[in-house]
Amino acid sequence: MALAGKNILLGISGGIAAYKTPLLVRQLVQAGAQVQTVLTRSALEFVTPTTLAALSGRPPRLETFDIEAESAMGHIELARWADALLIAPATAHTLARLAMGLADDLLTTLALATPASLFVAPAMNQQMWAHPSVQRNLTQLIDAGCRVIGPESGEQACGDVGEGRMSEPEAIVRSLIESFAPQRLAGRRVVITAGPTREAIDPVRYISNHSSGKQGYAIAAAARDAGAEVVLISGPTALAKPPGMEFVAVESARDMLAASQAAAPGSDVFIGVAAVADYRPAQQHDRKIKREKTGDMRIDMQMNPDIIHSVARSDRRPQVVVGFAAETNDALQHARDKRVRKGLDLIVVNDVSLPGIGFNSNDNAATIISAHEEVVLHKQSKDALARALISAIADLLDSQLAPTNPESAPQ
Ligand code: CTP
């Protein structure tokens, strides 16, 4: 009964995913919540008020000026009653209306009138989801404090495959429950490196790796959602800059080192998720290297600085320093050694030789290794894994163990 005593306004807008909302209502009620549904006019095409009334125990609200409903509880009263306004599914059109601050139906009027937190679970075709207008509206909403749940990737009702599927009711309810839990990183500053680095050979060529940045970005979002002030230092990726945090774009390992050394002092947590290139071409040519008529070419490589090690041994070391280790063999043993060698409090190790996890995938599986324990995180979405890691970091910050860190002897 994690939502016992909570009043949830569930806004349903008109997308095919609305067919899942009776299940969502049921799960909210099972978690102890009082649920009042509010439908947009087009939602009526996908779900019936009778079903929602039966499951929530309250007739759905449809119109702003319905005399009968208003005399039972006026819309301003309803807005004040809510502990959370959850809109699921949130269509592209509803997101746009929310971002604009329109009040052209009961749902958008409530969104303006309620002091409660706003949650949206977007659902739409993948092409629509990727549209810059939708992303811009979403960024605006997040900057105004709205929490976004999902969407997920997969097969869509229209036959497309991609991002835009509404999260499953269980995941939506879980996010809502988590939001009522105290924000475990409130008042903390967290610096995260993510993505690959690019090491220039000449103005048009570089050496890099397959890191997509997905896991690092997911951790940054989870830290933000846990209330932290987040600085995300990212090498080049195809991902959109996540809203609600400071974003520092870098290219090379040396750029990333400079940005990390600028951001880490005074922070509480440093998480090195970036796949930093260990070496760079010893010489960077100012001009494009021309092809010789015959023969091979060689590139001499020079070692890059170890960013996380430099942060871990710095004078103003963050209280918790967390590294990642992507290994292909003897993963646990390599990671245990790496944790001690680099002076880390935690290391998150994954075996990148396993199919379906790691580089470029949406899922990951890992083990979190500390001086005291090893916690296995089975295959799950990178978002879920990010939340699990943030909770392990919060545990460490809360315990008195973190500041002593006896093994982090500088090398
Ligand atoms: N890392 C870093 N700077 C580097 C190399 C790695 O900050 N120059 C960080 C990564 O962000 C990660 C951790 O160190 O958190 C481990 O990265 P990994 O590439 O596995 O470590 P290496 O020291 O390169 O070890 P090896 O290549 O021998 O596995």
Coordinates of C-alpha atoms and ligand atoms in Angstrom, one line a residue:
M1 CA 0.0 0.0 0.0
A2 CA 2.8 2.4 -1.0
L3 CA 0.3 5.0 -2.1
A4 CA -2.0 4.8 0.9
G5 CA -3.7 8.1 1.5
K6 CA -2.5 9.7 -1.8
N7 CA -4.9 11.4 -4.1
I8 CA -4.0 10.8 -7.7
L9 CA -5.6 12.8 -10.6
L10 CA -5.1 10.5 -13.6
G11 CA -5.4 12.5 -16.9
I12 CA -6.1 10.4 -19.9
S13 CA -5.5 11.9 -23.4
G14 CA -6.5 10.4 -26.7
G15 CA -3.9 7.8 -27.9
I16 CA -4.2 4.1 -28.5
A17 CA -2.2 3.5 -25.3
A18 CA -5.3 4.7 -23.3
Y19 CA -6.5 1.1 -23.5
K20 CA -4.0 0.3 -20.8
T21 CA -5.4 2.9 -18.4
P22 CA -8.0 0.7 -16.7
L23 CA -5.1 -1.6 -15.6
L24 CA -3.2 1.5 -14.4
V25 CA -6.2 2.6 -12.4
R26 CA -6.5 -0.8 -10.9
Q27 CA -2.8 -0.9 -9.9
L28 CA -3.0 2.6 -8.4
V29 CA -6.0 1.6 -6.4
Q30 CA -4.3 -1.6 -5.3
A31 CA -1.3 0.5 -4.1
G32 CA -3.8 2.4 -1.8
A33 CA -4.4 5.5 -3.9
Q34 CA -7.6 7.4 -4.4
V35 CA -8.0 7.9 -8.1
Q36 CA -10.0 10.5 -10.0
T37 CA -9.8 10.1 -13.8
V38 CA -10.1 13.1 -16.1
L39 CA -10.5 12.4 -19.8
T40 CA -9.9 14.6 -22.8
R41 CA -12.6 14.5 -25.4
S42 CA -10.5 12.3 -27.7
A43 CA -9.7 9.8 -24.9
L44 CA -13.3 8.8 -25.1
E45 CA -12.5 7.2 -28.4
F46 CA -10.2 4.7 -26.7
V47 CA -11.5 3.9 -23.2
T48 CA -15.0 4.0 -21.7
P49 CA -16.0 6.1 -18.7
T50 CA -18.0 3.1 -17.4
T51 CA -14.9 1.0 -17.0
L52 CA -12.9 3.8 -15.4
A53 CA -15.8 4.6 -13.0
A54 CA -16.1 0.9 -12.0
L55 CA -12.4 0.6 -11.3
S56 CA -11.7 3.9 -9.6
G57 CA -15.0 4.1 -7.7
R58 CA -15.5 7.7 -9.1
P59 CA -17.2 8.8 -12.3
P60 CA -14.6 10.2 -14.7
R61 CA -14.5 14.0 -15.1
L62 CA -14.9 15.2 -18.7
E63 CA -15.9 18.9 -18.9
T64 CA -14.7 22.0 -17.0
F65 CA -18.2 23.3 -16.6
D66 CA -20.3 20.2 -16.0
I67 CA -22.8 21.6 -13.5
E68 CA -23.5 18.3 -11.8
A69 CA -19.8 17.4 -11.4
E70 CA -18.8 20.9 -10.4
S71 CA -21.4 21.1 -7.7
A72 CA -20.0 17.8 -6.2
M73 CA -16.4 19.1 -6.4
G74 CA -15.4 22.2 -8.3
H75 CA -12.4 22.0 -10.6
I76 CA -10.3 24.3 -8.4
E77 CA -11.1 22.1 -5.4
L78 CA -10.2 19.0 -7.5
A79 CA -6.9 20.6 -8.4
R80 CA -6.2 21.2 -4.7
W81 CA -7.3 17.7 -3.7
A82 CA -4.6 16.1 -5.8
D83 CA -1.2 14.9 -4.4
A84 CA -0.1 14.2 -8.0
L85 CA -1.4 14.8 -11.5
L86 CA -0.4 11.9 -13.7
I87 CA -1.1 12.2 -17.4
A88 CA -1.0 8.8 -19.1
P89 CA -1.0 8.5 -22.0
A90 CA 0.3 12.0 -22.8
T91 CA -0.1 12.6 -26.5
A92 CA 2.1 15.0 -28.5
H93 CA -0.9 17.4 -28.6
T94 CA -1.4 17.3 -24.8
L95 CA 2.3 17.8 -24.2
A96 CA 2.2 20.9 -26.5
R97 CA -0.9 22.3 -24.7
L98 CA 0.8 21.7 -21.3
A99 CA 4.1 23.4 -22.5
M100 CA 2.1 26.3 -23.9
G101 CA 0.1 26.7 -20.6
L102 CA -3.2 26.4 -22.4
A103 CA -6.4 25.8 -20.4
D104 CA -8.7 24.7 -23.1
D105 CA -10.2 21.7 -21.4
L106 CA -10.6 20.4 -17.9
L107 CA -7.3 18.4 -17.9
T108 CA -5.1 21.4 -19.0
T109 CA -7.0 23.7 -16.6
L110 CA -6.2 21.3 -13.7
A111 CA -2.5 21.2 -14.8
L112 CA -2.3 24.9 -14.3
A113 CA -4.5 25.1 -11.2
T114 CA -2.9 22.3 -9.2
P115 CA 0.0 22.8 -6.8
A116 CA 0.7 19.0 -7.1
S117 CA 3.6 17.5 -9.1
L118 CA 2.9 16.8 -12.7
F119 CA 3.9 13.5 -14.2
V120 CA 3.6 12.6 -17.9
A121 CA 3.8 9.2 -19.5
P122 CA 4.2 10.1 -23.2
A123 CA 2.9 7.7 -25.9
M124 CA 3.1 8.4 -29.6
N125 CA 4.5 7.2 -32.9
Q126 CA 8.3 7.0 -32.9
Q127 CA 8.6 9.6 -35.7
M128 CA 6.4 12.0 -33.7
W129 CA 8.4 11.4 -30.5
A130 CA 11.6 12.2 -32.3
H131 CA 10.2 15.5 -33.7
P132 CA 12.1 18.6 -32.5
S133 CA 8.8 20.3 -31.5
V134 CA 7.8 17.4 -29.2
Q135 CA 11.3 17.3 -27.7
R136 CA 11.3 21.1 -27.2
N137 CA 7.9 20.9 -25.4
L138 CA 9.2 18.1 -23.2
T139 CA 12.3 20.0 -22.3
Q140 CA 10.2 23.0 -21.4
L141 CA 8.0 20.9 -19.2
I142 CA 10.9 19.2 -17.5
D143 CA 12.6 22.5 -16.8
A144 CA 9.3 23.6 -15.2
G145 CA 9.5 20.6 -12.8
C146 CA 7.4 18.0 -14.7
R147 CA 8.6 14.4 -14.4
V148 CA 8.6 12.2 -17.5
I149 CA 8.0 8.5 -17.3
G150 CA 9.2 6.6 -20.3
P151 CA 8.4 6.2 -23.2
E152 CA 9.8 2.7 -24.0
S153 CA 11.2 1.4 -27.2
G154 CA 9.6 -1.5 -29.1
E155 CA 6.8 -2.4 -31.5
Q156 CA 4.1 0.2 -31.8
A157 CA 0.4 -0.1 -32.4
C158 CA 0.9 1.5 -35.8
G159 CA 3.4 -1.2 -36.8
D160 CA 6.5 1.0 -36.4
V161 CA 9.4 0.0 -34.2
G162 CA 11.1 2.6 -32.1
E163 CA 10.8 4.8 -29.1
G164 CA 7.4 6.1 -28.1
R165 CA 5.5 3.3 -26.5
M166 CA 3.9 4.2 -23.2
S167 CA 5.6 2.6 -20.2
E168 CA 3.8 -0.3 -18.7
P169 CA 1.4 0.4 -15.8
E170 CA 3.7 -1.3 -13.3
A171 CA 6.6 1.0 -14.3
I172 CA 4.3 4.1 -14.1
V173 CA 3.1 3.2 -10.6
R174 CA 6.7 2.4 -9.5
S175 CA 7.9 5.9 -10.7
L176 CA 5.0 7.5 -8.8
I177 CA 5.8 5.6 -5.6
E178 CA 9.5 6.6 -5.9
S179 CA 8.5 10.2 -6.3
F180 CA 6.8 10.2 -2.9
A181 CA 9.9 8.7 -1.3
P182 CA 12.3 11.4 0.0
Q183 CA 14.8 12.6 -2.7
R184 CA 17.9 10.8 -1.6
L185 CA 20.4 13.1 -3.3
A186 CA 18.7 16.4 -2.5
G187 CA 21.4 19.0 -1.8
R188 CA 24.2 16.8 -3.4
R189 CA 26.3 17.7 -6.4
V190 CA 27.0 14.9 -8.8
V191 CA 29.5 15.0 -11.7
I192 CA 29.2 12.3 -14.4
T193 CA 31.4 11.6 -17.4
A194 CA 29.7 9.8 -20.3
G195 CA 30.1 8.7 -23.9
P196 CA 33.3 8.1 -25.8
T197 CA 36.2 10.4 -26.4
R198 CA 37.5 11.3 -29.8
E199 CA 41.3 11.5 -30.3
A200 CA 42.1 13.5 -33.4
I201 CA 44.6 12.2 -36.0
D202 CA 44.2 15.1 -38.3
P203 CA 41.4 17.7 -38.9
V204 CA 39.1 15.0 -40.5
R205 CA 40.0 11.7 -38.8
Y206 CA 39.9 10.4 -35.2
I207 CA 40.2 7.3 -33.1
S208 CA 37.2 6.5 -30.8
N209 CA 35.1 3.6 -29.6
H210 CA 31.5 2.2 -29.6
S211 CA 30.2 3.9 -26.4
S212 CA 26.7 5.2 -27.0
G213 CA 26.5 7.3 -23.8
K214 CA 23.1 5.7 -22.9
Q215 CA 24.1 4.4 -19.5
G216 CA 25.9 7.6 -18.5
Y217 CA 22.9 9.7 -19.6
A218 CA 20.5 7.4 -17.7
I219 CA 22.6 7.8 -14.5
A220 CA 22.6 11.5 -14.9
A221 CA 18.8 11.5 -15.2
A222 CA 18.4 9.2 -12.2
A223 CA 20.7 11.5 -10.1
R224 CA 18.7 14.5 -11.2
D225 CA 15.4 12.7 -10.4
A226 CA 16.8 11.9 -6.9
G227 CA 17.2 15.6 -6.3
A228 CA 20.9 16.1 -7.1
E229 CA 22.5 19.1 -8.9
V230 CA 24.0 17.3 -11.9
V231 CA 26.9 18.2 -14.2
L232 CA 27.1 15.8 -17.2
I233 CA 30.4 15.9 -19.1
S234 CA 29.9 14.1 -22.3
G235 CA 31.9 13.1 -25.3
P236 CA 30.2 13.1 -28.7
T237 CA 27.0 11.0 -28.7
A238 CA 23.8 10.9 -30.8
L239 CA 21.7 11.5 -27.7
A240 CA 19.7 14.6 -26.9
K241 CA 21.1 16.8 -24.1
P242 CA 19.1 15.8 -21.0
P243 CA 17.2 18.6 -19.5
G244 CA 17.5 19.8 -15.9
M245 CA 21.2 19.6 -15.6
E246 CA 24.4 21.4 -16.5
F247 CA 25.8 19.9 -19.7
V248 CA 29.5 20.2 -20.8
A249 CA 30.3 18.9 -24.3
V250 CA 33.9 17.7 -24.8
E251 CA 35.8 15.8 -27.5
S252 CA 39.1 14.4 -26.3
A253 CA 40.2 12.7 -23.1
R254 CA 42.3 15.8 -22.3
D255 CA 39.2 18.0 -22.7
M256 CA 37.3 15.6 -20.5
L257 CA 40.0 15.7 -17.8
A258 CA 40.0 19.5 -17.8
A259 CA 36.2 19.6 -17.5
S260 CA 36.3 17.0 -14.7
Q261 CA 39.0 18.8 -12.8
A262 CA 37.0 22.0 -13.0
A263 CA 33.7 20.4 -11.9
A264 CA 34.7 17.7 -9.4
P265 CA 36.2 19.8 -6.5
G266 CA 33.4 20.5 -4.0
S267 CA 31.1 17.8 -5.4
D268 CA 29.8 15.0 -3.4
V269 CA 29.9 12.3 -6.1
F270 CA 31.9 11.7 -9.2
I271 CA 30.8 8.9 -11.6
G272 CA 33.1 8.0 -14.5
V273 CA 30.9 6.3 -17.0
A274 CA 32.8 7.5 -20.1
A275 CA 34.7 5.1 -22.3
V276 CA 37.8 7.2 -22.3
A277 CA 40.3 6.4 -25.1
D278 CA 43.4 5.1 -23.3
Y279 CA 45.7 6.4 -26.0
R280 CA 45.8 9.3 -28.5
P281 CA 47.9 9.8 -31.6
A282 CA 51.2 11.2 -30.4
Q283 CA 51.1 13.8 -33.2
Q284 CA 48.0 15.6 -34.3
H285 CA 48.4 16.9 -37.8
D286 CA 47.1 20.4 -38.6
R287 CA 46.4 19.4 -42.2
K288 CA 44.7 16.4 -43.6
I289 CA 47.2 13.5 -44.1
K290 CA 47.5 12.7 -47.8
R291 CA 47.6 9.2 -49.1
E292 CA 51.0 8.0 -50.1
K293 CA 51.4 6.3 -53.4
T294 CA 52.7 3.1 -51.8
G295 CA 53.4 1.5 -48.4
D296 CA 51.6 1.4 -45.1
M297 CA 51.3 4.1 -42.5
R298 CA 51.9 3.9 -38.7
I299 CA 50.4 6.1 -36.0
D300 CA 52.4 6.4 -32.8
M301 CA 50.1 6.5 -29.8
Q302 CA 50.7 8.3 -26.5
M303 CA 49.0 7.4 -23.2
N304 CA 46.0 9.6 -22.1
P305 CA 45.6 10.8 -18.6
D306 CA 43.5 8.6 -16.3
I307 CA 40.6 11.0 -15.5
I308 CA 39.0 9.1 -12.6
H309 CA 42.2 8.3 -10.9
S310 CA 43.2 12.0 -11.0
V311 CA 39.8 12.9 -9.4
A312 CA 40.0 10.1 -6.8
R313 CA 43.4 11.3 -5.6
S314 CA 42.8 15.0 -5.8
D315 CA 42.9 17.2 -2.6
R316 CA 39.2 18.0 -2.7
R317 CA 38.1 14.5 -3.6
P318 CA 34.4 14.0 -3.9
Q319 CA 33.0 11.9 -1.0
V320 CA 32.1 9.0 -3.3
V321 CA 34.0 8.2 -6.6
V322 CA 32.4 5.6 -8.8
G323 CA 34.0 4.0 -11.8
F324 CA 32.8 1.6 -14.5
A325 CA 34.7 -1.4 -16.0
A326 CA 33.7 -3.0 -19.2
E327 CA 35.5 -6.3 -19.4
T328 CA 35.5 -9.2 -21.7
N329 CA 37.2 -11.8 -19.5
D330 CA 37.8 -12.5 -15.8
A331 CA 35.4 -9.5 -15.3
L332 CA 35.1 -9.6 -11.5
Q333 CA 38.7 -10.0 -10.8
H334 CA 39.8 -7.3 -13.2
A335 CA 37.2 -5.0 -11.7
R336 CA 38.2 -5.6 -8.1
D337 CA 41.8 -4.8 -8.9
K338 CA 40.8 -1.7 -10.9
R339 CA 38.7 -0.4 -8.0
V340 CA 41.6 -0.5 -5.7
R341 CA 44.2 0.7 -8.3
K342 CA 42.1 3.7 -9.2
G343 CA 41.1 4.6 -5.6
L344 CA 37.4 4.1 -6.2
D345 CA 34.6 3.6 -3.6
L346 CA 32.5 1.6 -6.1
I347 CA 33.1 0.0 -9.4
V348 CA 30.3 -1.2 -11.7
V349 CA 31.5 -4.0 -13.9
N350 CA 29.8 -5.5 -16.9
D351 CA 30.9 -8.3 -19.2
V352 CA 30.6 -6.7 -22.6
S353 CA 31.2 -10.0 -24.4
L354 CA 27.6 -11.1 -23.4
P355 CA 25.0 -10.5 -26.1
G356 CA 22.1 -8.0 -25.6
I357 CA 23.8 -5.8 -22.9
G358 CA 26.3 -3.1 -22.8
F359 CA 27.5 -1.0 -25.8
N360 CA 24.6 0.5 -27.8
S361 CA 22.0 -1.8 -26.2
N362 CA 19.1 -0.4 -24.1
D363 CA 19.7 -3.1 -21.4
N364 CA 22.6 -3.8 -19.1
A365 CA 23.6 -6.2 -16.4
A366 CA 26.3 -5.5 -13.9
T367 CA 27.8 -6.1 -10.5
I368 CA 28.5 -3.2 -8.1
I369 CA 31.7 -3.9 -6.2
S370 CA 32.6 -2.0 -3.0
A371 CA 35.1 -2.7 -0.3
H372 CA 32.5 -4.6 1.6
E373 CA 30.1 -6.3 -0.8
E374 CA 29.3 -7.3 -4.4
V375 CA 25.8 -6.7 -5.5
V376 CA 24.6 -8.4 -8.7
L377 CA 22.2 -6.4 -10.9
H378 CA 20.5 -8.8 -13.4
K379 CA 19.7 -7.8 -16.9
Q380 CA 17.4 -4.8 -16.9
S381 CA 16.9 -1.5 -18.7
K382 CA 19.8 1.0 -18.4
D383 CA 17.3 3.3 -16.7
A384 CA 16.5 0.7 -14.0
L385 CA 20.2 0.0 -13.5
A386 CA 20.9 3.7 -13.2
R387 CA 18.3 4.0 -10.4
A388 CA 19.8 1.0 -8.6
L389 CA 23.3 2.6 -8.8
I390 CA 22.0 5.9 -7.5
S391 CA 20.4 4.2 -4.6
A392 CA 23.6 2.3 -3.8
I393 CA 25.5 5.6 -3.9
A394 CA 22.9 7.2 -1.6
D395 CA 23.4 4.3 0.8
L396 CA 27.1 4.9 0.8
L397 CA 26.7 8.7 1.3
D398 CA 24.3 8.0 4.2
S399 CA 26.7 5.6 5.9
Q400 CA 29.7 6.9 7.6
L401 CA 32.0 4.6 5.6
A402 CA 32.4 6.8 2.6
P403 CA 34.8 9.5 3.8
T404 CA 37.4 7.2 5.3
N405 CA 37.9 5.1 2.1
P406 CA 41.1 3.4 3.4
E407 CA 42.1 1.9 0.1
S408 CA 42.2 5.0 -2.0
A409 CA 45.9 5.5 -1.5
P410 CA 47.2 7.9 -4.2
Q411 CA 49.6 6.3 -6.7
Ligands
CTP1 N1 38.8 6.1 -17.1 C1 39.2 7.4 -17.0 N2 40.3 7.8 -17.7 C2 40.9 7.0 -18.5 C3 40.5 5.7 -18.6 C4 39.4 5.2 -17.9 O1 38.6 8.1 -16.2 N3 41.9 7.5 -19.2 C5 37.7 5.6 -16.2 C6 36.5 5.2 -17.0 O2 35.5 6.2 -17.1 C7 35.9 4.1 -16.0 C8 37.1 3.5 -15.4 O3 38.2 4.5 -15.5 O4 35.1 4.6 -15.0 C9 37.6 2.2 -16.0 O5 37.8 2.3 -17.4 P1 38.6 1.2 -18.2 O6 38.7 1.6 -19.6 O7 37.9 -0.1 -17.9 O8 39.9 1.2 -17.4 P2 41.4 1.2 -17.9 O9 42.2 1.9 -16.9 O10 41.5 1.7 -19.3 O11 41.8 -0.3 -17.8 P3 42.0 -1.4 -19.0 O12 42.0 -0.7 -20.3 O13 43.3 -2.0 -18.6 O14 40.8 -2.4 -18.8

